[in-house]
Amino acid sequence: MSKPLRLVFSFVLLVVPLHGANAQNIAFAPADAALLEACMANANTNAVHARSACIGAARNVCISEPDGTTTLGTTTCNQREAAWWDKLLNDNYSRLRSALSPELFSALRDAQRAWITYRDAKCAFSYKMFEGGSIRHVLFSDCMMQTTAARAIDLTTILLDWMG
């Protein structure tokens, strides 16, 4: 690879979002939403295990697109799916705010704050472990997607299975 091309590639990797909040700047595609919504709708009668099978479904389709298996492509695919799970998580959180008693919602809010700290530390570790290598972007974005999806499913379970 020529030096100018390496410099451009390095710059592109630097602008790949590295923090969870930045993943929200990458919008999920309508096809991502349709796929994940259908998967979750089909899984809703089978609770957590079936819902968990939806994690990665849109990313897997995305990485089959041209350049999807490059570092930037896979990172973007992870971020696109993470954005959908983050929206579901926030929608569920808002619904729970309305549905729970103030005491229960306060406990949920405390749990959510602790979860955010956990997610950020967990995914930062994945990034730090491979510092200096481009795989860190893929691992970080995958961690954010997987961890956010699992929490969104937790809140979905509370809404659908526990509160009916």
Coordinates of C-alpha atoms in Angstrom, one line a residue:
M1 CA 0.0 0.0 0.0
S2 CA 1.4 3.4 -0.9
K3 CA 2.2 5.9 1.8
P4 CA -0.6 8.4 0.8
L5 CA -3.1 5.5 0.8
R6 CA -1.9 4.4 4.2
L7 CA -2.3 7.9 5.6
V8 CA -5.9 8.1 4.2
F9 CA -6.7 4.7 5.6
S10 CA -5.3 5.7 9.0
F11 CA -7.3 8.9 9.0
V12 CA -10.5 7.0 8.2
L13 CA -9.8 4.6 11.1
L14 CA -9.3 7.6 13.4
V15 CA -12.7 9.1 12.5
V16 CA -14.5 5.8 13.2
P17 CA -16.5 6.5 16.4
L18 CA -14.8 5.2 19.4
H19 CA -17.3 5.9 22.1
G20 CA -20.8 4.6 22.7
A21 CA -22.5 7.9 22.4
N22 CA -21.0 8.3 18.9
A23 CA -22.5 5.0 17.7
Q24 CA -25.8 6.8 17.9
N25 CA -24.7 9.1 15.1
I26 CA -24.7 6.2 12.7
A27 CA -28.3 5.6 11.7
F28 CA -29.7 2.1 11.1
A29 CA -31.0 1.5 7.7
P30 CA -34.8 0.9 7.1
A31 CA -33.9 -2.7 6.1
D32 CA -32.0 -3.2 9.4
A33 CA -35.1 -2.0 11.3
A34 CA -37.5 -4.3 9.3
L35 CA -35.3 -7.3 9.8
L36 CA -34.8 -6.8 13.5
E37 CA -38.4 -5.9 14.1
A38 CA -39.6 -9.0 12.4
C39 CA -37.1 -11.1 14.3
M40 CA -38.2 -9.7 17.6
A41 CA -41.9 -10.0 16.8
N42 CA -41.4 -13.7 15.9
A43 CA -39.3 -14.2 19.1
N44 CA -41.7 -12.5 21.5
T45 CA -43.6 -15.6 22.3
N46 CA -40.4 -17.4 23.3
A47 CA -38.9 -14.9 25.6
V48 CA -35.2 -14.1 26.2
H49 CA -33.5 -17.0 24.5
A50 CA -35.4 -16.5 21.2
R51 CA -35.0 -12.7 21.4
S52 CA -31.2 -13.1 21.9
A53 CA -31.0 -15.0 18.6
C54 CA -31.9 -11.7 16.9
I55 CA -28.6 -10.1 18.1
G56 CA -26.3 -9.7 15.1
A57 CA -29.0 -10.4 12.5
A58 CA -28.8 -7.0 10.7
R59 CA -25.1 -6.8 11.1
N60 CA -24.7 -10.2 9.4
V61 CA -26.7 -9.1 6.4
C62 CA -24.7 -5.8 6.3
I63 CA -21.3 -7.4 6.3
S64 CA -22.3 -9.5 3.3
E65 CA -22.6 -6.2 1.3
P66 CA -19.6 -4.9 -0.7
D67 CA -16.8 -3.8 1.7
G68 CA -18.8 -5.2 4.6
T69 CA -15.9 -7.3 5.8
T70 CA -13.4 -4.5 5.9
T71 CA -12.5 -3.0 9.3
L72 CA -14.5 0.1 8.5
G73 CA -17.3 -1.9 6.9
T74 CA -17.8 -4.3 9.8
T75 CA -17.5 -1.5 12.4
T76 CA -20.2 0.5 10.6
C77 CA -22.4 -2.6 10.3
N78 CA -22.0 -3.1 14.1
Q79 CA -22.8 0.5 14.7
R80 CA -25.9 0.5 12.5
E81 CA -27.3 -2.5 14.4
A82 CA -26.3 -1.0 17.8
A83 CA -28.3 2.2 16.8
W84 CA -31.4 0.1 16.4
W85 CA -30.9 -1.7 19.7
D86 CA -30.2 1.6 21.4
K87 CA -33.5 3.0 20.1
L88 CA -35.4 -0.1 21.3
L89 CA -33.7 0.2 24.7
N90 CA -34.6 3.9 25.0
D91 CA -38.2 3.3 23.8
N92 CA -38.6 0.5 26.4
Y93 CA -37.1 2.6 29.1
S94 CA -39.6 5.4 28.4
R95 CA -42.5 2.9 28.4
L96 CA -41.3 1.6 31.8
R97 CA -41.0 5.1 33.2
S98 CA -44.7 5.4 32.5
A99 CA -45.7 1.9 33.7
L100 CA -43.7 1.5 36.9
S101 CA -44.4 3.1 40.3
P102 CA -42.0 5.9 41.2
E103 CA -40.2 3.6 43.6
L104 CA -39.7 0.8 41.0
F105 CA -38.7 3.3 38.3
S106 CA -36.1 4.8 40.7
A107 CA -34.6 1.3 41.1
L108 CA -34.6 0.8 37.3
R109 CA -32.9 4.2 36.8
D110 CA -30.2 3.2 39.3
A111 CA -29.7 -0.1 37.5
Q112 CA -29.6 1.6 34.1
R113 CA -26.9 4.0 35.3
A114 CA -24.9 1.1 36.6
W115 CA -25.4 -0.8 33.4
I116 CA -24.1 2.2 31.3
T117 CA -20.9 2.3 33.4
Y118 CA -20.5 -1.4 33.0
R119 CA -21.1 -1.3 29.2
D120 CA -18.6 1.5 28.8
A121 CA -15.9 -0.2 30.9
K122 CA -16.5 -3.6 29.3
C123 CA -16.2 -2.3 25.8
A124 CA -13.3 0.1 26.6
F125 CA -11.4 -3.0 27.8
S126 CA -12.0 -4.7 24.4
Y127 CA -10.6 -1.6 22.7
K128 CA -7.7 -1.3 25.0
M129 CA -6.7 -4.9 24.8
F130 CA -6.0 -4.5 21.1
E131 CA -4.6 -1.0 21.2
G132 CA -2.5 -0.3 18.1
G133 CA -4.4 -2.8 15.9
S134 CA -7.3 -2.0 13.7
I135 CA -9.3 -5.0 15.0
R136 CA -9.9 -2.9 18.2
H137 CA -12.6 -0.9 16.2
V138 CA -14.4 -4.0 15.2
L139 CA -14.2 -5.5 18.7
F140 CA -15.3 -2.2 20.4
S141 CA -18.3 -1.7 18.1
D142 CA -19.3 -5.4 18.4
C143 CA -19.2 -5.1 22.2
M144 CA -21.3 -2.0 22.1
M145 CA -23.8 -3.7 19.8
Q146 CA -24.0 -7.0 21.7
T147 CA -24.1 -5.4 25.2
T148 CA -26.7 -2.8 24.1
A149 CA -28.8 -5.5 22.5
A150 CA -28.7 -7.7 25.6
R151 CA -29.9 -4.7 27.7
A152 CA -32.6 -3.8 25.3
I153 CA -33.8 -7.4 25.5
D154 CA -33.7 -7.2 29.3
L155 CA -36.1 -4.3 29.2
T156 CA -38.3 -5.9 26.5
T157 CA -38.6 -8.9 28.8
I158 CA -39.7 -6.7 31.7
L159 CA -42.3 -5.1 29.6
L160 CA -43.7 -8.1 27.8
D161 CA -43.1 -11.0 30.1
W162 CA -43.2 -9.6 33.6
M163 CA -45.7 -6.8 33.1
G164 CA -47.7 -8.5 30.3

